[in-house]
Amino acid sequence: MKIGITCYPTYGGSGVVATEIGLELADRGHEVHFISYSQPIRLTSSRPNVHYHEVEVSQYPLFEYPPYDLALASRMAEVADIYSLDLLHVHYAIPHSVSALLARQMLANGNNGRRLPFVTTLHGTDITLVGLDRSYLPITRFSIEHSDGVTAISNYLRDRTVQEFEIHRPIRVIYNFVNCAHYCRKNDPELRGEFAEPGERILVHLSNFRPVKRIPDVIEVFDRVRKQVPSRLLMIGDGPDRPAAEWMAKRKGLRDRVIFLGKQDRVADKLGIADLMLLPSELESFGLAALEAMACEVPTVATRMGGVPEVIQHGETGYLAHVGDVDEMARCAVEILSDESRLRAMGRRGRQVAEEKFGASKIIPQYESYYGEMIEAATR
Ligand code: GMT
C-alpha cells in the first residue's frame, strides 16, 4: 500500500506513535509518505520506502494566524495525486482530520476524480481537552463523523469520544504499540554510572511537561522516595512546567539528585537502565511512556486514570494510585524498590505483556487490515 501519514512532528506521544507506525509499515514493504511542517523527530535517518514532504506555510502581514491547515490540505492532495497514495492516516484530530477531509474532496473533484480514503487516529487531548473547547468541538465532531475510518488508542478514549461528542459511527480500538527489539533492558553499568552511584536506584519520568502530567507530583513522590531509598531521578522531555520543576527540585535540595535531560533522541537507552517509571498524570488516554518502560522491564507507578488501567495491571506490572496521592505513590515506589527480586519479576512480567499484547507484530497487522477495509470500501 502507499500510505500518507500526518502528525505533529515535535515531541509528544501521538507524533511518536505515527512515526513508529510509518517505519514499521515501511519495513513491511509499504510505501510511506510523511506530510508535515517539519521532519518527525523519530525519523532520524533516511530509510527505504520512507519519504518526507514538508508543508510550507507562507507568512503574510495579513495573516495574523497563518492557515497551516489549508497548506496541509493542499500538500496532502498534491502528494496523494503525484505518488498515487491509497490512503491518508492522520494522527490527532485537530486540525489534521479537517485537512484530510478537504484533500479528499479536492481529489474527488480533480481531473481523474477518485476517492482518497482517510483514517483518523484519536490520541487523547484532541478529544479530552482541545476537542471539547467550544470553538473546536463542532469541526472536530464533523471531521470524525466524516473520516472513512476512525481509531482510538484505548477503549477509554473510544467510549469518551462516543459519549462526549455524541458520535454515532463505529470507532475501532487499536492499542498503541512498542518495538520490543529496540526497547529492552540495557545492562550497561557504564551508562548507569553516568547518572547514579553504585547501589543507587534510578527513577525516570518521560513526558512533554504539560500541566496534565502533574510534574510537581513527580518531584514530591521522588522527594519522599529518596529519603528511604538512595536514588536519582531522570527527567526526560521538556515543556512549560519544566522551569517550575527545576525550581522545586532546587528548593528541596535535590539539585544533584534530579537530573533534567531535556528532549532526548535515544529514549530507549535511558529507559533501559532505569528501575522505576513515575507517571502521576491527571489523565492519560493510554500512557505510551509506561508501555515503553514496560518493554524495558521497568514497572511504572501511575495514576488510575483514563486508559492507564488497560496498560498497567495493578500489582502485576506496576502500581495505580489516585491522582494527587503522592504519599501512596511514594509508598508503592519504596515497597517495590526495596525488594530486588520482586522488582525484577514485575519488570519481566511487564516485558511479557508488552510483547504479547502491545508488540509491533500484534498491532501493525491490525492497521494493515483496517487500511485494507477502508481502501476496499472507497473503491466500491
Ligand atoms: O499528552 C501527551 O503526552 C501528548 C499527547 C499527544 O497526542 O502527543 O499524548 C496522547 O497520546 C499518546 C500517544 O497515543 C498517549 O500515550 C497519551 O496518553 C495521550 N495523552 C493524554 O491523553 C493526556
mmCIF file of C-alpha atoms and ligand atoms in Angstrom:
data_model
loop_
_atom_site.group_PDB
_atom_site.id
_atom_site.type_symbol
_atom_site.label_atom_id
_atom_site.label_comp_id
_atom_site.label_asym_id
_atom_site.label_seq_id
_atom_site.Cartn_x
_atom_site.Cartn_y
_atom_site.Cartn_z
ATOM 1 C CA MET A 1 0.000 0.000 0.000
ATOM 2 C CA LYS A 2 1.004 3.638 -0.440
ATOM 3 C CA ILE A 3 0.160 5.486 2.750
ATOM 4 C CA GLY A 4 0.380 9.202 3.590
ATOM 5 C CA ILE A 5 0.900 9.925 7.307
ATOM 6 C CA THR A 6 0.355 13.267 9.019
ATOM 7 C CA CYS A 7 1.131 14.006 12.653
ATOM 8 C CA TYR A 8 2.565 16.640 14.965
ATOM 9 C CA PRO A 9 6.260 16.169 14.250
ATOM 10 C CA THR A 10 7.540 17.517 17.556
ATOM 11 C CA TYR A 11 7.871 15.679 20.870
ATOM 12 C CA GLY A 12 4.618 14.095 22.026
ATOM 13 C CA GLY A 13 3.070 10.672 22.115
ATOM 14 C CA SER A 14 0.911 10.981 19.007
ATOM 15 C CA GLY A 15 3.855 12.013 16.796
ATOM 16 C CA VAL A 16 5.946 9.183 18.189
ATOM 17 C CA VAL A 17 3.221 6.611 17.519
ATOM 18 C CA ALA A 18 2.593 7.976 13.996
ATOM 19 C CA THR A 19 6.283 7.848 13.110
ATOM 20 C CA GLU A 20 6.765 4.369 14.516
ATOM 21 C CA ILE A 21 3.728 3.114 12.556
ATOM 22 C CA GLY A 22 5.229 4.586 9.379
ATOM 23 C CA LEU A 23 8.606 2.963 9.991
ATOM 24 C CA GLU A 24 7.049 -0.407 10.779
ATOM 25 C CA LEU A 25 4.891 -0.224 7.632
ATOM 26 C CA ALA A 26 7.934 0.686 5.544
ATOM 27 C CA ASP A 27 9.832 -2.302 6.970
ATOM 28 C CA ARG A 28 6.913 -4.470 5.846
ATOM 29 C CA GLY A 29 7.300 -3.200 2.278
ATOM 30 C CA HIS A 30 4.644 -0.472 2.157
ATOM 31 C CA GLU A 31 5.475 2.951 0.699
ATOM 32 C CA VAL A 32 5.138 5.631 3.378
ATOM 33 C CA HIS A 33 4.908 9.401 2.827
ATOM 34 C CA PHE A 34 5.092 11.664 5.886
ATOM 35 C CA ILE A 35 3.409 15.025 5.265
ATOM 36 C CA SER A 36 4.052 17.615 7.958
ATOM 37 C CA TYR A 37 5.551 21.036 8.718
ATOM 38 C CA SER A 38 8.848 19.526 9.843
ATOM 39 C CA GLN A 39 10.517 16.157 9.905
ATOM 40 C CA PRO A 40 9.048 13.932 12.646
ATOM 41 C CA ILE A 41 11.572 13.644 15.477
ATOM 42 C CA ARG A 42 11.972 9.896 15.358
ATOM 43 C CA LEU A 43 12.521 9.974 11.603
ATOM 44 C CA THR A 44 16.224 10.489 12.041
ATOM 45 C CA SER A 45 17.826 8.765 9.061
ATOM 46 C CA SER A 46 16.778 8.053 5.524
ATOM 47 C CA ARG A 47 15.131 4.644 5.220
ATOM 48 C CA PRO A 48 13.936 2.584 2.264
ATOM 49 C CA ASN A 49 10.245 3.156 1.423
ATOM 50 C CA VAL A 50 10.049 6.305 3.575
ATOM 51 C CA HIS A 51 9.509 9.765 2.073
ATOM 52 C CA TYR A 52 9.029 13.117 3.724
ATOM 53 C CA HIS A 53 7.105 16.070 2.275
ATOM 54 C CA GLU A 54 7.375 19.375 4.069
ATOM 55 C CA VAL A 55 4.373 21.677 4.259
ATOM 56 C CA GLU A 56 5.378 25.290 3.654
ATOM 57 C CA VAL A 57 3.255 27.872 5.419
ATOM 58 C CA SER A 58 3.567 31.335 3.906
ATOM 59 C CA GLN A 59 3.719 34.320 6.216
ATOM 60 C CA TYR A 60 2.000 37.499 5.049
ATOM 61 C CA PRO A 61 1.400 40.590 7.156
ATOM 62 C CA LEU A 62 -2.318 39.999 6.606
ATOM 63 C CA PHE A 63 -2.144 36.517 8.162
ATOM 64 C CA GLU A 64 -2.135 37.072 11.868
ATOM 65 C CA TYR A 65 -2.796 33.305 12.044
ATOM 66 C CA PRO A 66 -1.078 31.593 9.066
ATOM 67 C CA PRO A 67 -3.507 28.938 7.726
ATOM 68 C CA TYR A 68 -1.422 25.775 8.254
ATOM 69 C CA ASP A 69 -4.445 23.508 7.928
ATOM 70 C CA LEU A 70 -5.110 24.808 4.392
ATOM 71 C CA ALA A 71 -1.470 24.499 3.330
ATOM 72 C CA LEU A 72 -1.538 20.954 4.738
ATOM 73 C CA ALA A 73 -4.713 20.062 2.822
ATOM 74 C CA SER A 74 -3.152 21.331 -0.425
ATOM 75 C CA ARG A 75 0.033 19.357 0.145
ATOM 76 C CA MET A 76 -1.889 16.211 1.097
ATOM 77 C CA ALA A 77 -3.919 16.391 -2.138
ATOM 78 C CA GLU A 78 -0.794 17.103 -4.206
ATOM 79 C CA VAL A 79 1.269 14.268 -2.692
ATOM 80 C CA ALA A 80 -1.670 11.856 -2.939
ATOM 81 C CA ASP A 81 -2.071 12.709 -6.629
ATOM 82 C CA ILE A 82 1.606 12.653 -7.618
ATOM 83 C CA TYR A 83 2.502 9.478 -5.687
ATOM 84 C CA SER A 84 -0.874 7.742 -6.182
ATOM 85 C CA LEU A 85 -1.454 7.294 -2.460
ATOM 86 C CA ASP A 86 -4.032 4.689 -1.470
ATOM 87 C CA LEU A 87 -4.894 6.236 1.880
ATOM 88 C CA LEU A 88 -4.098 9.031 4.328
ATOM 89 C CA HIS A 89 -3.641 8.258 8.008
ATOM 90 C CA VAL A 90 -3.833 11.327 10.231
ATOM 91 C CA HIS A 91 -2.887 11.369 13.905
ATOM 92 C CA TYR A 92 -4.611 13.807 16.266
ATOM 93 C CA ALA A 93 -7.959 15.045 15.008
ATOM 94 C CA ILE A 94 -7.235 18.770 15.140
ATOM 95 C CA PRO A 95 -6.575 20.041 12.514
ATOM 96 C CA HIS A 96 -5.261 17.018 10.605
ATOM 97 C CA SER A 97 -8.602 15.354 10.152
ATOM 98 C CA VAL A 98 -10.144 18.513 8.722
ATOM 99 C CA SER A 99 -7.233 18.945 6.298
ATOM 100 C CA ALA A 100 -7.610 15.329 5.150
ATOM 101 C CA LEU A 101 -11.318 15.890 4.585
ATOM 102 C CA LEU A 102 -10.505 18.834 2.317
ATOM 103 C CA ALA A 103 -7.800 16.873 0.492
ATOM 104 C CA ARG A 104 -10.254 14.024 -0.141
ATOM 105 C CA GLN A 105 -12.745 16.462 -1.586
ATOM 106 C CA MET A 106 -10.101 18.142 -3.763
ATOM 107 C CA LEU A 107 -9.043 14.814 -5.262
ATOM 108 C CA ALA A 108 -12.623 13.739 -5.875
ATOM 109 C CA ASN A 109 -13.209 16.924 -7.864
ATOM 110 C CA GLY A 110 -9.920 16.767 -9.822
ATOM 111 C CA ASN A 111 -9.345 15.603 -13.395
ATOM 112 C CA ASN A 112 -9.089 11.913 -12.549
ATOM 113 C CA GLY A 113 -11.611 12.218 -9.722
ATOM 114 C CA ARG A 114 -11.198 9.430 -7.170
ATOM 115 C CA ARG A 115 -11.961 8.884 -3.505
ATOM 116 C CA LEU A 116 -8.882 9.057 -1.293
ATOM 117 C CA PRO A 117 -9.939 7.415 1.979
ATOM 118 C CA PHE A 118 -8.508 8.694 5.246
ATOM 119 C CA VAL A 119 -8.215 7.246 8.730
ATOM 120 C CA THR A 120 -8.172 9.480 11.807
ATOM 121 C CA THR A 121 -6.480 8.183 14.943
ATOM 122 C CA LEU A 122 -7.608 9.843 18.159
ATOM 123 C CA HIS A 123 -4.856 10.107 20.759
ATOM 124 C CA GLY A 124 -6.289 11.852 23.764
ATOM 125 C CA THR A 125 -6.015 15.563 24.271
ATOM 126 C CA ASP A 126 -7.515 16.095 20.799
ATOM 127 C CA ILE A 127 -10.705 14.783 22.416
ATOM 128 C CA THR A 128 -10.361 15.337 26.152
ATOM 129 C CA LEU A 129 -9.010 18.885 26.121
ATOM 130 C CA VAL A 130 -8.779 20.612 22.767
ATOM 131 C CA GLY A 131 -11.748 18.963 21.104
ATOM 132 C CA LEU A 132 -14.080 19.883 23.939
ATOM 133 C CA ASP A 133 -13.181 23.546 23.656
ATOM 134 C CA ARG A 134 -16.417 25.021 22.237
ATOM 135 C CA SER A 135 -14.596 26.693 19.347
ATOM 136 C CA TYR A 136 -13.173 23.361 18.117
ATOM 137 C CA LEU A 137 -15.938 20.960 19.071
ATOM 138 C CA PRO A 138 -18.240 21.242 16.012
ATOM 139 C CA ILE A 139 -15.430 20.901 13.459
ATOM 140 C CA THR A 140 -13.745 18.066 15.355
ATOM 141 C CA ARG A 141 -17.041 16.210 15.580
ATOM 142 C CA PHE A 142 -17.684 16.831 11.871
ATOM 143 C CA SER A 143 -14.280 15.521 10.794
ATOM 144 C CA ILE A 144 -14.621 12.429 12.992
ATOM 145 C CA GLU A 145 -18.067 11.680 11.575
ATOM 146 C CA HIS A 146 -16.785 12.108 8.006
ATOM 147 C CA SER A 147 -13.490 10.207 8.259
ATOM 148 C CA ASP A 148 -13.541 6.939 6.316
ATOM 149 C CA GLY A 149 -12.127 5.202 9.367
ATOM 150 C CA VAL A 150 -11.563 6.256 12.973
ATOM 151 C CA THR A 151 -9.368 4.517 15.505
ATOM 152 C CA ALA A 152 -8.792 5.254 19.188
ATOM 153 C CA ILE A 153 -5.788 4.156 21.209
ATOM 154 C CA SER A 154 -7.818 2.739 24.111
ATOM 155 C CA ASN A 155 -11.348 1.646 24.995
ATOM 156 C CA TYR A 156 -11.457 4.553 27.419
ATOM 157 C CA LEU A 157 -10.833 7.084 24.629
ATOM 158 C CA ARG A 158 -13.331 5.446 22.273
ATOM 159 C CA ASP A 159 -16.062 5.481 24.932
ATOM 160 C CA ARG A 160 -15.346 9.041 25.926
ATOM 161 C CA THR A 161 -15.400 10.201 22.289
ATOM 162 C CA VAL A 162 -18.719 8.473 21.634
ATOM 163 C CA GLN A 163 -20.220 9.910 24.815
ATOM 164 C CA GLU A 164 -18.996 13.479 24.767
ATOM 165 C CA PHE A 165 -19.099 14.104 21.022
ATOM 166 C CA GLU A 166 -22.291 12.070 20.549
ATOM 167 C CA ILE A 167 -20.635 10.138 17.748
ATOM 168 C CA HIS A 168 -22.787 7.536 16.028
ATOM 169 C CA ARG A 169 -20.223 5.898 13.772
ATOM 170 C CA PRO A 170 -18.004 2.937 14.695
ATOM 171 C CA ILE A 171 -14.591 3.639 16.187
ATOM 172 C CA ARG A 172 -12.050 0.829 16.159
ATOM 173 C CA VAL A 173 -9.756 0.489 19.158
ATOM 174 C CA ILE A 174 -6.171 -0.233 18.124
ATOM 175 C CA TYR A 175 -3.810 -0.020 21.063
ATOM 176 C CA ASN A 176 -0.513 1.815 20.914
ATOM 177 C CA PHE A 177 2.465 -0.449 20.461
ATOM 178 C CA VAL A 178 6.159 -0.699 21.223
ATOM 179 C CA ASN A 179 9.053 -2.077 19.236
ATOM 180 C CA CYS A 180 10.369 -4.634 21.720
ATOM 181 C CA ALA A 181 13.593 -5.180 19.775
ATOM 182 C CA HIS A 182 14.510 -1.550 20.317
ATOM 183 C CA TYR A 183 13.002 -1.046 23.783
ATOM 184 C CA CYS A 184 14.650 -3.585 26.047
ATOM 185 C CA ARG A 185 16.677 -3.862 29.254
ATOM 186 C CA LYS A 186 20.198 -2.438 28.903
ATOM 187 C CA ASN A 187 22.560 -3.970 31.406
ATOM 188 C CA ASP A 188 25.124 -1.243 30.900
ATOM 189 C CA PRO A 189 26.946 -0.256 34.129
ATOM 190 C CA GLU A 190 28.827 2.465 32.267
ATOM 191 C CA LEU A 191 25.622 4.187 31.123
ATOM 192 C CA ARG A 192 24.078 3.732 34.583
ATOM 193 C CA GLY A 193 27.241 5.195 36.065
ATOM 194 C CA GLU A 194 26.660 8.418 34.107
ATOM 195 C CA PHE A 195 23.623 9.107 36.275
ATOM 196 C CA ALA A 196 23.907 7.201 39.551
ATOM 197 C CA GLU A 197 26.406 5.813 42.030
ATOM 198 C CA PRO A 198 26.592 2.031 42.512
ATOM 199 C CA GLY A 199 23.805 0.938 44.864
ATOM 200 C CA GLU A 200 21.503 3.802 43.915
ATOM 201 C CA ARG A 201 18.153 3.285 42.206
ATOM 202 C CA ILE A 202 17.216 5.199 39.048
ATOM 203 C CA LEU A 203 13.685 6.565 38.763
ATOM 204 C CA VAL A 204 12.564 8.097 35.494
ATOM 205 C CA HIS A 205 9.834 10.375 34.178
ATOM 206 C CA LEU A 206 9.205 10.948 30.471
ATOM 207 C CA SER A 207 6.695 13.456 29.128
ATOM 208 C CA ASN A 208 6.087 16.799 27.461
ATOM 209 C CA PHE A 209 5.975 18.533 30.876
ATOM 210 C CA ARG A 210 2.447 19.873 30.405
ATOM 211 C CA PRO A 211 0.102 20.555 33.332
ATOM 212 C CA VAL A 212 -1.823 17.321 32.608
ATOM 213 C CA LYS A 213 1.341 15.385 33.578
ATOM 214 C CA ARG A 214 1.381 16.839 37.124
ATOM 215 C CA ILE A 215 5.141 17.406 37.114
ATOM 216 C CA PRO A 216 5.195 18.753 40.714
ATOM 217 C CA ASP A 217 3.818 15.362 41.843
ATOM 218 C CA VAL A 218 6.789 13.636 40.214
ATOM 219 C CA ILE A 219 9.137 15.724 42.363
ATOM 220 C CA GLU A 220 7.003 15.245 45.502
ATOM 221 C CA VAL A 221 6.984 11.458 45.064
ATOM 222 C CA PHE A 222 10.710 11.342 44.411
ATOM 223 C CA ASP A 223 11.431 13.559 47.424
ATOM 224 C CA ARG A 224 9.668 11.009 49.655
ATOM 225 C CA VAL A 225 11.318 8.008 47.982
ATOM 226 C CA ARG A 226 14.906 9.261 48.177
ATOM 227 C CA LYS A 227 14.576 9.707 51.948
ATOM 228 C CA GLN A 228 14.159 5.931 52.240
ATOM 229 C CA VAL A 229 15.934 4.579 49.153
ATOM 230 C CA PRO A 230 19.214 6.015 47.795
ATOM 231 C CA SER A 231 18.170 7.113 44.340
ATOM 232 C CA ARG A 232 18.264 9.592 41.462
ATOM 233 C CA LEU A 233 15.509 10.837 39.189
ATOM 234 C CA LEU A 234 15.951 11.284 35.432
ATOM 235 C CA MET A 235 13.511 13.801 33.956
ATOM 236 C CA ILE A 236 13.292 13.245 30.191
ATOM 237 C CA GLY A 237 11.488 15.738 27.959
ATOM 238 C CA ASP A 238 10.702 19.401 28.041
ATOM 239 C CA GLY A 239 7.704 21.689 28.213
ATOM 240 C CA PRO A 240 6.033 24.532 30.065
ATOM 241 C CA ASP A 241 6.259 23.019 33.568
ATOM 242 C CA ARG A 242 9.971 22.248 33.463
ATOM 243 C CA PRO A 243 11.169 25.555 34.999
ATOM 244 C CA ALA A 244 8.784 25.162 37.966
ATOM 245 C CA ALA A 245 10.020 21.604 38.497
ATOM 246 C CA GLU A 246 13.659 22.728 38.377
ATOM 247 C CA TRP A 247 12.898 25.400 40.929
ATOM 248 C CA MET A 248 11.061 22.933 43.142
ATOM 249 C CA ALA A 249 13.931 20.439 42.981
ATOM 250 C CA LYS A 250 16.398 23.165 43.944
ATOM 251 C CA ARG A 251 14.227 24.366 46.832
ATOM 252 C CA LYS A 252 14.004 20.842 48.210
ATOM 253 C CA GLY A 253 17.782 20.416 47.998
ATOM 254 C CA LEU A 254 17.509 17.856 45.197
ATOM 255 C CA ARG A 255 19.574 19.588 42.564
ATOM 256 C CA ASP A 256 22.147 16.782 42.375
ATOM 257 C CA ARG A 257 19.565 14.039 42.642
ATOM 258 C CA VAL A 258 17.113 15.205 39.954
ATOM 259 C CA ILE A 259 18.702 15.276 36.513
ATOM 260 C CA PHE A 260 16.837 17.202 33.816
ATOM 261 C CA LEU A 261 17.910 15.710 30.497
ATOM 262 C CA GLY A 262 15.580 17.697 28.210
ATOM 263 C CA LYS A 263 14.449 16.259 24.901
ATOM 264 C CA GLN A 264 16.265 13.054 24.043
ATOM 265 C CA ASP A 265 16.613 11.145 20.795
ATOM 266 C CA ARG A 266 17.736 7.897 22.397
ATOM 267 C CA VAL A 267 14.981 7.434 24.948
ATOM 268 C CA ALA A 268 15.260 3.629 24.890
ATOM 269 C CA ASP A 269 18.820 3.796 26.276
ATOM 270 C CA LYS A 270 17.702 5.823 29.309
ATOM 271 C CA LEU A 271 14.610 3.724 29.992
ATOM 272 C CA GLY A 272 16.654 0.557 29.628
ATOM 273 C CA ILE A 273 18.868 1.391 32.618
ATOM 274 C CA ALA A 274 16.061 2.664 34.891
ATOM 275 C CA ASP A 275 14.432 0.848 37.815
ATOM 276 C CA LEU A 276 11.070 2.591 38.053
ATOM 277 C CA MET A 277 8.934 4.997 35.998
ATOM 278 C CA LEU A 278 6.736 7.681 37.600
ATOM 279 C CA LEU A 279 3.610 8.771 35.685
ATOM 280 C CA PRO A 280 1.296 10.674 38.063
ATOM 281 C CA SER A 281 -0.811 12.299 35.282
ATOM 282 C CA GLU A 282 -4.176 13.934 35.760
ATOM 283 C CA LEU A 283 -5.254 11.917 32.725
ATOM 284 C CA GLU A 284 -3.702 9.596 30.152
ATOM 285 C CA SER A 285 -5.717 8.085 27.349
ATOM 286 C CA PHE A 286 -3.071 5.409 27.090
ATOM 287 C CA GLY A 287 0.308 6.242 28.634
ATOM 288 C CA LEU A 288 2.829 5.348 25.936
ATOM 289 C CA ALA A 289 5.756 6.180 28.244
ATOM 290 C CA ALA A 290 4.602 3.454 30.651
ATOM 291 C CA LEU A 291 4.423 0.926 27.812
ATOM 292 C CA GLU A 292 7.925 1.822 26.602
ATOM 293 C CA ALA A 293 9.143 1.394 30.185
ATOM 294 C CA MET A 294 7.371 -1.978 30.474
ATOM 295 C CA ALA A 295 9.185 -3.205 27.364
ATOM 296 C CA CYS A 296 12.440 -2.242 29.140
ATOM 297 C CA GLU A 297 11.382 -4.307 32.194
ATOM 298 C CA VAL A 298 10.713 -1.122 34.170
ATOM 299 C CA PRO A 299 7.497 -1.097 36.236
ATOM 300 C CA THR A 300 5.522 2.152 36.499
ATOM 301 C CA VAL A 301 3.835 3.866 39.425
ATOM 302 C CA ALA A 302 0.962 5.721 37.742
ATOM 303 C CA THR A 303 -2.477 7.157 38.354
ATOM 304 C CA ARG A 304 -5.618 5.104 37.818
ATOM 305 C CA MET A 305 -6.928 7.388 35.094
ATOM 306 C CA GLY A 306 -8.242 7.118 31.558
ATOM 307 C CA GLY A 307 -6.722 4.251 29.591
ATOM 308 C CA VAL A 308 -3.852 3.582 32.014
ATOM 309 C CA PRO A 309 -5.534 0.530 33.633
ATOM 310 C CA GLU A 310 -5.735 -1.008 30.138
ATOM 311 C CA VAL A 311 -1.926 -0.831 30.003
ATOM 312 C CA ILE A 312 -0.782 -1.423 33.601
ATOM 313 C CA GLN A 313 -2.114 -4.231 35.791
ATOM 314 C CA HIS A 314 -2.029 -3.046 39.400
ATOM 315 C CA GLY A 315 0.366 -5.174 41.461
ATOM 316 C CA GLU A 316 1.437 -7.180 38.404
ATOM 317 C CA THR A 317 3.204 -4.801 36.012
ATOM 318 C CA GLY A 318 3.111 -1.634 38.112
ATOM 319 C CA TYR A 319 1.027 0.268 40.647
ATOM 320 C CA LEU A 320 -2.009 2.522 40.261
ATOM 321 C CA ALA A 321 -2.986 5.257 42.725
ATOM 322 C CA HIS A 322 -5.445 8.141 42.911
ATOM 323 C CA VAL A 323 -4.496 11.406 41.222
ATOM 324 C CA GLY A 324 -2.538 13.611 43.638
ATOM 325 C CA ASP A 325 -1.990 10.853 46.209
ATOM 326 C CA VAL A 326 1.779 11.358 46.328
ATOM 327 C CA ASP A 327 2.099 9.541 49.672
ATOM 328 C CA GLU A 328 0.567 6.380 48.244
ATOM 329 C CA MET A 329 2.659 6.593 45.081
ATOM 330 C CA ALA A 330 5.816 7.043 47.164
ATOM 331 C CA ARG A 331 4.810 4.113 49.393
ATOM 332 C CA CYS A 332 4.377 1.831 46.356
ATOM 333 C CA ALA A 333 7.681 3.045 44.892
ATOM 334 C CA VAL A 334 9.601 2.376 48.123
ATOM 335 C CA GLU A 335 7.960 -1.034 48.512
ATOM 336 C CA ILE A 336 8.982 -2.250 45.061
ATOM 337 C CA LEU A 337 12.418 -0.605 45.028
ATOM 338 C CA SER A 338 13.263 -2.294 48.337
ATOM 339 C CA ASP A 339 12.604 -5.780 47.013
ATOM 340 C CA GLU A 340 15.053 -6.583 44.216
ATOM 341 C CA SER A 341 13.629 -9.959 43.242
ATOM 342 C CA ARG A 342 10.043 -8.647 43.129
ATOM 343 C CA LEU A 343 11.143 -5.584 41.179
ATOM 344 C CA ARG A 344 12.826 -7.736 38.549
ATOM 345 C CA ALA A 345 9.930 -10.224 38.411
ATOM 346 C CA MET A 346 7.475 -7.372 37.906
ATOM 347 C CA GLY A 347 9.748 -5.960 35.199
ATOM 348 C CA ARG A 348 9.912 -9.305 33.387
ATOM 349 C CA ARG A 349 6.123 -9.670 33.555
ATOM 350 C CA GLY A 350 5.780 -6.170 32.094
ATOM 351 C CA ARG A 351 8.072 -7.116 29.231
ATOM 352 C CA GLN A 352 5.997 -10.224 28.575
ATOM 353 C CA VAL A 353 2.754 -8.189 28.448
ATOM 354 C CA ALA A 354 4.418 -5.593 26.200
ATOM 355 C CA GLU A 355 5.409 -8.344 23.775
ATOM 356 C CA GLU A 356 2.199 -10.337 23.863
ATOM 357 C CA LYS A 357 -0.406 -7.569 23.955
ATOM 358 C CA PHE A 358 1.323 -4.440 22.620
ATOM 359 C CA GLY A 359 4.169 -5.677 20.416
ATOM 360 C CA ALA A 360 4.502 -4.174 16.927
ATOM 361 C CA SER A 361 3.872 -7.581 15.361
ATOM 362 C CA LYS A 362 0.480 -7.706 17.138
ATOM 363 C CA ILE A 363 -0.644 -4.143 16.400
ATOM 364 C CA ILE A 364 0.667 -3.243 12.925
ATOM 365 C CA PRO A 365 -1.311 -6.022 11.183
ATOM 366 C CA GLN A 366 -4.458 -4.514 12.765
ATOM 367 C CA TYR A 367 -3.699 -1.215 10.999
ATOM 368 C CA GLU A 368 -2.890 -3.015 7.746
ATOM 369 C CA SER A 369 -6.178 -4.836 7.759
ATOM 370 C CA TYR A 370 -8.100 -1.675 8.725
ATOM 371 C CA TYR A 371 -6.451 0.245 5.845
ATOM 372 C CA GLY A 372 -7.394 -2.630 3.524
ATOM 373 C CA GLU A 373 -11.041 -2.394 4.602
ATOM 374 C CA MET A 374 -11.099 1.377 4.043
ATOM 375 C CA ILE A 375 -9.417 1.180 0.622
ATOM 376 C CA GLU A 376 -11.784 -1.571 -0.451
ATOM 377 C CA ALA A 377 -14.828 0.392 0.699
ATOM 378 C CA ALA A 378 -13.612 3.511 -1.152
ATOM 379 C CA THR A 379 -13.331 1.686 -4.476
ATOM 380 C CA ARG A 380 -16.785 0.082 -4.209
HETATM 381 O O1 GMT B 1 -0.199 14.201 26.491
HETATM 382 C C1 GMT B 1 0.704 13.899 25.737
HETATM 383 O O2 GMT B 1 1.715 13.274 26.055
HETATM 384 C C2 GMT B 1 0.591 14.304 24.316
HETATM 385 C C3 GMT B 1 -0.432 13.520 23.598
HETATM 386 C C4 GMT B 1 -0.111 13.531 22.145
HETATM 387 O O3 GMT B 1 -1.035 13.393 21.385
HETATM 388 O O4 GMT B 1 1.018 13.680 21.702
HETATM 389 O O5 GMT B 1 -0.499 12.202 24.172
HETATM 390 C C5 GMT B 1 -1.652 11.442 23.995
HETATM 391 O O6 GMT B 1 -1.296 10.446 23.031
HETATM 392 C C6 GMT B 1 -0.332 9.492 23.476
HETATM 393 C C7 GMT B 1 0.001 8.560 22.315
HETATM 394 O O7 GMT B 1 -1.120 7.919 21.806
HETATM 395 C C8 GMT B 1 -0.888 8.718 24.685
HETATM 396 O O8 GMT B 1 0.043 7.763 25.125
HETATM 397 C C9 GMT B 1 -1.171 9.726 25.819
HETATM 398 O O9 GMT B 1 -1.777 9.034 26.885
HETATM 399 C C10 GMT B 1 -2.105 10.827 25.315
HETATM 400 N N1 GMT B 1 -2.162 11.863 26.353
HETATM 401 C C11 GMT B 1 -3.255 12.122 27.084
HETATM 402 O O10 GMT B 1 -4.304 11.507 26.952
HETATM 403 C C12 GMT B 1 -3.119 13.204 28.085
#
